[in-house]
Short mmCIF file of C-alpha atoms and ligand atoms in Angstrom, two decimals:
data_model
loop_
_atom_site.label_atom_id
_atom_site.label_comp_id
_atom_site.label_asym_id
_atom_site.label_seq_id
_atom_site.Cartn_x
_atom_site.Cartn_y
_atom_site.Cartn_z
CA MET A 204 27.59 3.74 20.16
CA TYR A 205 28.17 -0.28 20.01
CA ILE A 206 25.09 -1.62 19.38
CA LYS A 207 22.47 -1.11 16.96
CA LYS A 208 19.42 -2.37 16.04
CA GLN A 209 18.97 -2.95 12.62
CA ARG A 210 15.30 -1.13 12.11
CA LEU A 211 13.28 -1.43 8.65
CA LEU A 212 11.27 1.61 8.08
CA THR A 213 9.68 1.69 4.75
CA PRO A 214 6.41 1.93 3.10
CA GLY A 215 7.88 -0.93 2.25
CA PRO A 216 8.42 -3.39 2.30
CA THR A 217 7.57 -2.77 6.21
CA PRO A 218 9.15 -4.83 9.61
CA LEU A 219 8.07 -8.20 9.49
CA LEU A 220 5.10 -9.92 11.81
CA PRO A 221 7.34 -12.80 13.71
CA SER A 222 4.61 -15.63 14.06
CA ALA A 223 4.56 -14.49 10.31
CA LEU A 224 8.24 -15.20 9.76
CA HIS A 225 8.09 -18.49 12.15
CA ALA A 226 5.84 -19.79 9.57
CA MET A 227 8.14 -19.39 6.33
CA MET A 228 10.01 -22.16 7.61
CA GLY A 229 7.57 -25.07 7.80
CA SER A 230 7.81 -24.43 3.65
CA ASP A 231 8.82 -27.87 2.69
CA ILE A 232 4.66 -28.80 1.49
CA HIS A 233 4.13 -29.35 -1.89
CA HIS A 234 1.64 -27.04 -3.82
CA ARG A 235 -0.43 -30.15 -5.01
CA THR A 236 -1.32 -31.98 -1.80
CA GLU A 237 -4.06 -31.42 0.76
CA ASP A 238 -2.13 -30.03 3.61
CA PHE A 239 -1.50 -26.75 0.30
CA ARG A 240 -4.64 -26.47 -0.97
CA ASN A 241 -5.89 -26.01 2.93
CA LEU A 242 -3.70 -23.66 3.60
CA TYR A 243 -4.80 -21.99 -0.26
CA LYS A 244 -7.94 -21.97 0.53
CA GLN A 245 -7.55 -20.53 4.31
CA VAL A 246 -5.53 -17.38 2.71
CA LEU A 247 -7.93 -16.64 0.09
CA SER A 248 -11.55 -16.49 2.30
CA ASP A 249 -9.18 -14.78 5.67
CA LEU A 250 -7.80 -12.63 2.52
CA LYS A 251 -11.57 -11.64 1.40
CA GLU A 252 -12.38 -11.30 4.70
CA VAL A 253 -9.90 -8.87 5.76
CA LEU A 254 -10.79 -7.06 2.74
CA SER A 255 -14.92 -6.96 3.58
CA THR A 256 -15.48 -7.94 -0.17
CA SER A 257 -18.14 -10.27 -1.70
CA ASN A 258 -15.85 -10.41 -4.79
CA ASP A 259 -13.01 -13.26 -5.73
CA VAL A 260 -10.06 -12.64 -4.10
CA LEU A 261 -7.00 -14.19 -6.52
CA VAL A 262 -2.89 -13.97 -5.48
CA LEU A 263 -0.32 -14.06 -8.14
CA VAL A 264 3.09 -15.05 -7.20
CA ALA A 265 5.43 -11.07 -8.04
CA SER A 266 5.50 -8.00 -6.81
CA GLY A 267 2.78 -5.72 -6.53
CA THR A 268 3.83 -4.45 -10.05
CA GLY A 269 3.04 -7.44 -11.06
CA ALA A 270 -0.66 -7.79 -9.75
CA LEU A 271 -0.39 -3.86 -12.11
CA GLU A 272 -0.05 -5.83 -15.27
CA ALA A 273 -2.30 -8.57 -15.34
CA ALA A 274 -5.15 -5.99 -14.16
CA THR A 275 -3.98 -3.49 -17.45
CA GLN A 276 -3.45 -7.23 -19.59
CA ASN A 277 -7.14 -9.05 -18.34
CA PHE A 278 -9.93 -6.58 -18.63
CA PHE A 279 -8.47 -4.42 -21.52
CA SER A 280 -7.59 -4.18 -25.02
CA PRO A 281 -5.04 -2.37 -27.42
CA GLY A 282 -6.76 1.10 -28.50
CA ASP A 283 -8.90 1.11 -25.39
CA GLU A 284 -10.11 4.39 -24.06
CA VAL A 285 -8.41 4.57 -20.11
CA VAL A 286 -8.48 7.40 -17.65
CA VAL A 287 -5.17 7.76 -16.05
CA CYS A 288 -5.04 9.34 -12.64
CA SER A 289 -0.97 9.99 -11.72
CA ALA A 290 -0.12 12.31 -8.76
CA GLY A 291 3.23 10.62 -8.89
CA LYS A 292 5.67 7.25 -9.35
CA PHE A 293 3.05 5.49 -9.26
CA GLY A 294 0.88 6.92 -10.83
CA GLU A 295 3.80 7.38 -14.28
CA ARG A 296 3.55 3.75 -13.68
CA TRP A 297 -0.58 3.16 -14.75
CA VAL A 298 1.01 5.55 -17.82
CA GLU A 299 4.01 3.15 -18.76
CA LEU A 300 2.05 0.28 -17.71
CA MET A 301 -0.83 1.89 -20.52
CA LYS A 302 1.61 2.47 -23.38
CA ALA A 303 3.03 -1.12 -23.26
CA TRP A 304 0.11 -2.82 -23.60
CA GLY A 305 -1.76 -0.43 -26.11
CA MET A 306 -4.32 1.79 -24.17
CA LYS A 307 -5.25 4.93 -24.65
CA ALA A 308 -4.75 6.60 -21.83
CA THR A 309 -5.71 10.47 -20.92
CA VAL A 310 -3.53 11.32 -18.04
CA LEU A 311 -5.02 13.47 -15.65
CA SER A 312 -1.91 15.07 -13.19
CA ALA A 313 -1.53 16.62 -10.59
CA PRO A 314 1.80 18.10 -9.18
CA TYR A 315 4.00 15.76 -6.89
CA GLY A 316 2.34 16.89 -3.62
CA ASP A 317 -0.97 17.12 -4.49
CA ALA A 318 -3.74 14.25 -5.51
CA VAL A 319 -5.93 14.77 -8.57
CA GLN A 320 -9.47 15.75 -7.63
CA PRO A 321 -12.33 13.87 -7.77
CA GLU A 322 -13.81 16.26 -10.35
CA LYS A 323 -11.46 15.80 -12.61
CA VAL A 324 -12.60 12.07 -12.86
CA GLU A 325 -16.40 13.04 -13.32
CA GLN A 326 -15.84 15.44 -16.25
CA ALA A 327 -13.34 13.07 -18.25
CA LEU A 328 -16.03 10.85 -17.99
CA ALA A 329 -18.92 12.66 -18.92
CA GLN A 330 -17.04 14.48 -21.93
CA ASN A 331 -15.77 10.62 -23.43
CA PRO A 332 -18.49 7.66 -23.11
CA ASN A 333 -16.13 5.78 -24.66
CA ILE A 334 -14.06 5.36 -21.51
CA LYS A 335 -13.27 1.38 -20.95
CA GLY A 336 -11.36 2.09 -17.80
CA VAL A 337 -10.07 3.34 -15.10
CA PHE A 338 -6.42 3.76 -13.24
CA VAL A 339 -5.94 5.57 -9.81
CA GLN A 340 -3.38 4.84 -7.05
CA ALA A 341 -5.22 4.60 -3.81
CA SER A 342 -2.15 6.24 -1.83
CA GLU A 343 0.52 7.62 -3.50
CA THR A 344 3.39 6.38 -1.89
CA SER A 345 5.60 8.10 -3.50
CA THR A 346 4.60 11.33 -1.64
CA GLY A 347 2.41 10.11 0.64
CA THR A 348 -1.12 11.00 -0.90
CA GLN A 349 -3.61 9.72 -1.03
CA HIS A 350 -6.99 10.07 -3.28
CA ASP A 351 -10.22 10.48 -2.42
CA VAL A 352 -11.69 6.48 -4.20
CA LYS A 353 -14.62 6.40 -2.80
CA ARG A 354 -15.90 9.52 -4.99
CA MET A 355 -14.55 8.59 -8.33
CA GLY A 356 -15.71 4.77 -7.52
CA LEU A 357 -19.09 6.33 -7.59
CA ALA A 358 -18.68 8.38 -10.45
CA VAL A 359 -16.97 5.31 -11.96
CA LYS A 360 -20.07 3.18 -10.71
CA LYS A 361 -22.58 4.90 -13.15
CA THR A 362 -20.61 3.85 -16.18
CA ASP A 363 -19.00 1.26 -18.26
CA ALA A 364 -16.02 1.79 -17.01
CA VAL A 365 -14.16 -0.37 -14.64
CA PHE A 366 -12.10 1.59 -11.93
CA VAL A 367 -8.25 -0.01 -10.92
CA VAL A 368 -7.16 0.49 -7.62
CA ASP A 369 -3.88 0.57 -6.98
CA ALA A 370 -4.53 0.48 -2.97
CA ILE A 371 -0.91 -1.25 -2.27
CA THR A 372 -0.52 0.78 0.20
CA GLY A 373 -3.95 1.55 0.57
CA ILE A 374 -5.53 -1.21 2.42
CA GLY A 375 -4.40 -1.15 6.22
CA THR A 376 -3.91 2.46 5.87
CA MET A 377 -7.48 4.48 5.14
CA PRO A 378 -11.35 2.23 5.11
CA LEU A 379 -12.10 1.19 1.47
CA ASN A 380 -15.08 -0.16 0.96
CA ILE A 381 -14.62 -2.29 -2.16
CA ASP A 382 -18.40 -3.09 -2.62
CA ALA A 383 -19.99 -0.02 -1.66
CA TRP A 384 -17.56 2.32 -3.92
CA GLY A 385 -17.66 0.40 -7.18
CA LEU A 386 -14.49 -0.60 -6.51
CA ASP A 387 -14.21 -3.34 -9.14
CA VAL A 388 -10.42 -4.16 -8.94
CA VAL A 389 -8.51 -3.72 -5.66
CA ILE A 390 -4.20 -4.56 -5.93
CA GLY A 391 -2.88 -5.26 -2.80
CA GLY A 392 0.85 -6.66 -1.69
CA SER A 393 2.67 -8.69 0.62
CA GLN A 394 5.34 -6.31 1.53
CA LYS A 395 2.95 -3.20 2.49
CA ALA A 396 0.73 -3.33 5.75
CA PHE A 397 0.45 -7.14 5.51
CA MET A 398 3.78 -7.63 7.01
CA ILE A 399 5.66 -10.13 5.95
CA PRO A 400 8.27 -10.03 2.57
CA PRO A 401 7.37 -9.02 -0.77
CA GLY A 402 6.76 -11.80 -3.83
CA LEU A 403 3.01 -11.76 -3.26
CA ALA A 404 0.52 -9.21 -4.79
CA PHE A 405 -3.44 -9.37 -4.81
CA LEU A 406 -6.62 -8.57 -6.64
CA ALA A 407 -9.90 -8.33 -5.81
CA VAL A 408 -12.13 -8.01 -8.76
CA SER A 409 -15.79 -7.70 -8.94
CA SER A 410 -18.34 -9.75 -11.50
CA LYS A 411 -17.87 -5.96 -13.78
CA ALA A 412 -14.04 -6.43 -13.96
CA TRP A 413 -14.80 -10.26 -15.35
CA ASN A 414 -17.55 -8.96 -18.03
CA MET A 415 -14.99 -6.99 -19.10
CA ALA A 416 -12.38 -9.57 -18.87
CA GLU A 417 -14.59 -11.85 -21.66
CA SER A 418 -14.49 -9.23 -24.32
CA SER A 419 -10.33 -8.07 -23.74
CA LYS A 420 -7.76 -8.94 -26.73
CA THR A 421 -4.65 -8.39 -25.07
CA SER A 422 -2.28 -10.99 -24.63
CA ARG A 423 -1.38 -12.87 -21.80
CA TYR A 424 0.12 -15.80 -20.17
CA TYR A 425 1.72 -16.34 -17.14
CA PHE A 426 -0.59 -13.49 -15.48
CA ASP A 427 -3.80 -15.01 -16.95
CA LEU A 428 -6.36 -14.02 -14.40
CA LYS A 429 -9.44 -16.23 -15.68
CA ARG A 430 -6.73 -18.95 -15.34
CA GLU A 431 -6.22 -18.23 -11.75
CA LYS A 432 -9.85 -18.27 -10.15
CA LYS A 433 -10.36 -21.34 -11.91
CA ASN A 434 -7.96 -23.07 -10.32
CA ALA A 435 -8.26 -21.53 -6.69
CA VAL A 436 -11.45 -22.87 -6.45
CA ASN A 437 -10.11 -26.50 -5.62
CA GLY A 438 -7.47 -24.49 -3.39
CA GLU A 439 -4.78 -24.48 -6.33
CA SER A 440 -3.02 -22.13 -7.91
CA ALA A 441 -2.09 -22.31 -11.46
CA TRP A 442 2.03 -22.41 -11.48
CA THR A 443 4.15 -22.82 -8.28
CA PRO A 444 2.78 -20.98 -5.51
CA ASN A 445 5.51 -19.01 -3.22
CA THR A 446 4.79 -21.30 -0.48
CA ALA A 447 7.26 -19.67 1.50
CA LEU A 448 4.70 -16.23 1.98
CA LEU A 449 1.75 -17.80 1.47
CA LEU A 450 2.72 -19.78 4.95
CA ALA A 451 3.30 -16.50 6.28
CA PHE A 452 0.48 -14.87 4.53
CA ALA A 453 -1.76 -17.34 6.32
CA GLU A 454 -0.84 -15.60 10.15
CA SER A 455 -0.69 -12.39 8.51
CA LEU A 456 -3.65 -12.61 7.94
CA LYS A 457 -4.85 -13.82 11.47
CA PHE A 458 -3.57 -11.61 13.11
CA ILE A 459 -5.32 -8.75 11.01
CA LYS A 460 -8.54 -10.68 12.10
CA SER A 461 -7.64 -11.00 15.86
CA ILE A 462 -7.32 -6.19 15.81
CA GLY A 463 -10.26 -5.82 13.18
CA MET A 464 -8.91 -4.22 9.71
CA ASP A 465 -10.39 -1.07 10.68
CA LYS A 466 -8.14 -1.01 13.92
CA LEU A 467 -4.48 -1.61 11.59
CA VAL A 468 -6.25 1.20 9.90
CA GLU A 469 -6.68 3.26 12.47
CA ASN A 470 -3.23 2.40 14.30
CA ALA A 471 -1.51 3.49 10.81
CA GLN A 472 -3.76 6.82 11.04
CA LEU A 473 -3.21 7.68 14.57
CA LEU A 474 0.71 6.72 14.30
CA ALA A 475 0.58 9.22 10.78
CA ARG A 476 -1.02 11.79 11.89
CA ALA A 477 1.00 11.88 15.74
CA THR A 478 3.82 12.43 12.84
CA ARG A 479 2.59 14.71 11.50
CA GLU A 480 1.76 17.38 14.75
CA ALA A 481 5.38 16.01 15.40
CA VAL A 482 7.66 17.01 12.46
CA THR A 483 5.27 20.13 11.56
CA GLY A 484 6.27 21.02 15.86
CA LEU A 485 10.27 20.90 15.23
CA GLY A 486 9.46 23.54 12.15
CA LEU A 487 9.07 20.81 9.30
CA GLN A 488 6.93 20.95 6.09
CA LEU A 489 4.59 18.11 4.51
CA PHE A 490 5.49 18.01 1.40
CA SER A 491 1.48 16.32 1.02
CA SER A 492 -1.29 18.66 0.96
CA ALA A 493 -3.65 15.39 0.85
CA PRO A 494 -1.07 13.16 3.59
CA GLY A 495 -2.72 10.41 3.59
CA SER A 496 -1.83 7.64 6.07
CA SER A 497 1.14 5.04 5.28
CA VAL A 498 3.80 7.36 4.49
CA THR A 499 4.65 10.40 5.35
CA ALA A 500 6.52 13.07 3.60
CA VAL A 501 8.62 15.58 5.00
CA ARG A 502 10.48 18.23 3.82
CA PRO A 503 13.50 18.57 5.63
CA PRO A 504 15.12 22.17 6.13
CA ALA A 505 15.15 24.48 4.31
CA GLY A 506 18.86 24.32 2.43
CA MET A 507 19.06 20.57 3.39
CA ASP A 508 19.39 17.20 1.59
CA SER A 509 16.86 15.41 2.57
CA GLY A 510 19.74 12.69 1.76
CA VAL A 511 21.64 14.11 4.88
CA ILE A 512 18.33 12.85 7.07
CA VAL A 513 18.21 9.19 5.43
CA LYS A 514 21.95 8.64 6.07
CA GLU A 515 22.00 9.85 9.34
CA PHE A 516 19.38 7.89 10.49
CA ARG A 517 21.69 4.94 8.92
CA SER A 518 24.76 5.97 10.36
CA ARG A 519 23.16 6.71 13.89
CA PHE A 520 21.20 4.13 14.57
CA ASN A 521 20.98 1.89 11.60
CA ALA A 522 16.99 2.73 10.35
CA ILE A 523 16.66 2.74 7.24
CA ILE A 524 13.68 5.35 6.19
CA THR A 525 13.34 6.68 2.56
CA ASN A 526 14.84 9.43 0.61
CA GLY A 527 12.30 11.17 -2.94
CA GLN A 528 12.36 8.79 -5.92
CA GLY A 529 12.60 10.62 -8.89
CA SER A 530 12.91 14.64 -8.68
CA MET A 531 11.89 13.98 -4.90
CA LYS A 532 15.16 12.27 -4.57
CA GLY A 533 17.17 14.89 -1.65
CA GLN A 534 13.67 17.16 -1.51
CA ILE A 535 11.64 15.35 1.30
CA PHE A 536 12.19 12.04 3.28
CA ARG A 537 9.43 9.67 4.20
CA LEU A 538 8.82 7.76 7.47
CA ALA A 539 5.90 5.07 7.33
CA HIS A 540 3.32 4.08 9.43
CA LEU A 541 1.49 1.16 7.35
CA GLY A 542 1.73 -3.09 8.96
CA TYR A 543 3.94 -4.07 11.92
CA PHE A 544 4.57 -0.47 13.46
CA ASP A 545 3.54 1.35 17.27
CA PHE A 546 4.62 4.16 19.06
CA HIS A 547 7.22 2.78 20.36
CA ASP A 548 9.03 2.86 17.16
CA LEU A 549 7.41 6.31 16.31
CA PHE A 550 9.27 7.51 20.30
CA ALA A 551 12.11 6.49 18.76
CA ILE A 552 11.90 7.84 15.16
CA ILE A 553 10.94 11.40 16.15
CA ALA A 554 13.72 11.59 19.37
CA GLU A 555 16.03 10.28 16.28
CA LEU A 556 14.89 12.60 13.82
CA GLU A 557 15.27 15.98 16.69
CA ILE A 558 19.27 14.26 17.42
CA ILE A 559 20.10 14.34 14.01
CA LEU A 560 18.08 17.69 13.46
CA ALA A 561 20.38 19.62 16.15
CA ALA A 562 23.89 17.56 14.89
CA GLN A 563 22.44 19.65 11.33
CA GLY A 564 22.32 23.15 13.53
CA HIS A 565 19.15 22.58 13.03
CA SER A 566 17.28 24.46 16.38
CA VAL A 567 15.84 21.77 19.06
CA ARG A 568 14.19 21.24 21.71
CA PHE A 569 14.93 18.26 22.62
CA GLY A 570 12.88 15.96 24.09
CA SER A 571 9.30 19.03 21.76
CA GLY A 572 8.75 16.27 19.33
CA VAL A 573 8.72 13.06 20.87
CA ALA A 574 6.05 15.02 23.52
CA THR A 575 3.69 15.57 20.92
CA VAL A 576 3.77 12.24 19.98
CA GLN A 577 3.18 11.05 23.51
CA ASN A 578 0.17 13.82 24.29
CA VAL A 579 -1.18 12.59 20.86
CA TYR A 580 -0.99 8.33 22.47
CA ALA A 581 -2.39 10.36 25.40
CA ASP A 582 -5.71 11.50 23.87
CA ALA A 583 -6.02 8.23 22.21
CA LEU A 584 -6.18 5.99 25.24
CA PRO A 585 -9.62 5.90 26.71
CA LYS A 586 -10.67 7.43 29.31
CA GLU A 587 -9.88 4.77 33.05
CA ALA A 588 -6.92 4.49 31.30
CA ALA A 589 -5.41 7.72 30.55
CA LEU A 590 -6.45 8.69 34.10
CA ALA A 591 -4.03 5.28 35.42
CA LEU A 592 -1.75 7.11 34.01
CA SER A 593 -1.82 11.06 35.54
C1 PLP B 86 4.94 -0.37 -3.66
C2 PLP B 86 4.04 0.02 -4.43
C3 PLP B 86 3.94 -0.88 -5.49
C4 PLP B 86 4.68 -2.33 -6.18
O1 PLP B 86 5.83 -1.52 -6.44
P1 PLP B 86 6.21 -3.40 -6.57
O2 PLP B 86 7.68 -3.26 -6.23
O3 PLP B 86 6.64 -3.87 -7.64
O4 PLP B 86 6.05 -4.35 -4.96
C5 PLP B 86 2.88 -0.65 -6.48
N1 PLP B 86 2.28 1.03 -6.43
C6 PLP B 86 2.19 1.73 -4.61
C7 PLP B 86 1.40 2.74 -4.59
C8 PLP B 86 3.14 0.55 -4.35
O5 PLP B 86 3.73 1.77 -2.27
#
């Protein structure tokens, strides 16, 4: 095969929205001008709108981890007792951040592939009234698992603790009712469901969290959220912003508003369901007992290293998918659905997976997985459209 288009099929960075990519070329603007202030105000108000929250939203120039660190530094103090839910590599990142900033974490861990049960959070809060914060991933990208942040949030809401949700792959793949569920600090990143390159992180911050910030004693400088909030009111950022990415962000938010955040979520959920049905139909097993819709983690056939599948996607089709991280490397491969993914992508991914499995000696009837995806597609169409197809 002589032409192989490169396709990025990973859970971050994700495929880029063309209009956002084009907008980046207009980045010869200065950040202390009216043009920029209008752009920044638009981004902040559209972000607030797509997140459906009345909380403040702030944008940082950083990858997602920068916002995780900012949340740790700005709302808490060294010695604070906190609860961390850890169900994978990103949960472990919370644990490392707690250590870095001197907080005392009770870690509620679940084995890779499982979710931390909300009852555990309820029990931990009941046992210790001094808990200042609860940290979780809405979607644990390393294992393809989602957490019940609604139930956790409602439990945290009854206490004085602040609920910090890494929703970096949760936003745009699962419903998140930030205000009603008591999700005090919700963190997102540009390179996931927002369909633009890495480099921007953002937070939605409740008044409960801002109150906690008043007594925080952790040192900080670059990630000073109160300073960002003050500047944001005037349409400016504290430091030089990433103008190219903000131009892209404005386009991506426009796109998300045009289809509706709920439809973006539905898109991911539908593709995730079709993927689960197709891979299990091909005889493979899902890794997660509570699979989310950002990414599907799949076990390779018994005895096969998942790296073989990742490499085959790359060498045969120039398609980039992800292996497992850490000890999960070789145990799983992960297919993403968040952001700018569509059925066209999924038909191809599953057809390619069939070819790869067959080439590795796994018995596959060509087209069987693809047919599963076609059936999900047909079932999801409104009745009239489905009739027109038959
Ligand atoms: C991608 C991701 C992050 C952020 O990682 P960065 O490399 O810092 O952008 C954090 N949490 C989750 C769950 C993620 O998927």
